[in-house]
């Protein structure tokens, strides 16, 4: 195995800085994109949590308004029924 490794290593062409630079830049760009993607996904999760809480709040407000409206309608119907 050592001999084979030496033969393969000696047959490989060494890469210059100019050869490695595009690969290095591509890897850095991929890392940057991954970081941005992770940040965006976290932002989406946070926004969805806010949306759920806001939706619950809106449902409660709607229920309270519907209940108040129902009470007002009943009161009005009673006043009309009693001639007031």
Coordinates of C-alpha atoms in Angstrom, one line a residue:
X1 CA 0.0 0.0 0.0
X2 CA 2.8 2.4 0.8
X3 CA 4.4 1.9 -2.6
X4 CA 1.1 2.4 -4.4
X5 CA 0.5 5.6 -2.4
X6 CA 3.9 6.9 -3.3
X7 CA 3.4 6.1 -7.0
X8 CA 0.0 7.8 -7.1
X9 CA 1.3 10.8 -5.1
X10 CA 4.2 11.3 -7.5
X11 CA 2.0 11.0 -10.5
X12 CA -0.3 13.7 -9.4
X13 CA 0.2 17.1 -10.7
X14 CA 0.5 19.8 -8.0
X15 CA -2.1 22.5 -8.0
X16 CA -1.1 26.1 -8.1
X17 CA -2.8 28.9 -6.2
X18 CA -4.5 29.9 -9.5
X19 CA -5.9 26.4 -9.8
X20 CA -7.1 26.3 -6.2
X21 CA -8.6 29.8 -6.1
X22 CA -11.8 29.1 -8.1
X23 CA -12.5 26.0 -6.0
X24 CA -11.8 27.9 -2.8
X25 CA -14.1 30.8 -3.8
X26 CA -16.8 28.3 -4.8
X27 CA -16.6 26.6 -1.4
X28 CA -16.7 30.0 0.3
X29 CA -19.7 31.0 -1.7
X30 CA -21.5 27.8 -0.9
X31 CA -20.8 28.3 2.8
X32 CA -22.1 31.8 2.6
X33 CA -25.3 30.6 0.8
X34 CA -25.8 27.9 3.4
X35 CA -25.5 30.5 6.2
X36 CA -28.0 32.8 4.4
X37 CA -30.4 29.9 3.9
X38 CA -30.2 28.9 7.5
X39 CA -30.9 32.5 8.6
X40 CA -33.8 32.7 6.2
X41 CA -35.3 29.4 7.4
X42 CA -35.0 30.6 11.0
X43 CA -36.7 33.9 10.1
X44 CA -39.5 31.9 8.4
X45 CA -40.0 29.8 11.6
X46 CA -40.1 32.9 13.8
X47 CA -42.6 34.6 11.4
X48 CA -44.9 31.5 11.5
X49 CA -44.8 31.5 15.3
X50 CA -45.9 35.1 15.3
X51 CA -48.6 34.4 12.7
X52 CA -50.0 31.6 14.9
X53 CA -50.2 33.8 18.0
X54 CA -51.7 36.7 16.0
X55 CA -54.3 34.3 14.5
X56 CA -55.2 33.1 18.0
X57 CA -55.5 36.7 19.2
X58 CA -57.7 37.6 16.2
X59 CA -60.0 34.6 16.9
X60 CA -60.4 35.7 20.5
X61 CA -61.2 39.3 19.5
X62 CA -63.7 38.0 16.9
X63 CA -65.4 35.8 19.4
X64 CA -65.6 38.7 21.9
X65 CA -67.1 41.0 19.3
X66 CA -69.6 38.3 18.1
X67 CA -70.6 37.7 21.7
X68 CA -71.1 41.4 22.3
X69 CA -73.1 41.7 19.1
X70 CA -75.3 38.8 20.1
X71 CA -76.0 40.4 23.5
X72 CA -76.9 43.7 21.8
X73 CA -79.2 41.9 19.4
X74 CA -81.0 40.1 22.2
X75 CA -81.3 43.3 24.2
X76 CA -82.8 45.1 21.2
X77 CA -85.2 42.2 20.5
X78 CA -86.3 42.2 24.1
X79 CA -86.9 46.0 24.1
X80 CA -88.9 45.7 20.8
X81 CA -90.9 42.8 22.2
X82 CA -91.7 44.7 25.4
X83 CA -92.5 47.9 23.6
X84 CA -89.7 49.9 25.0

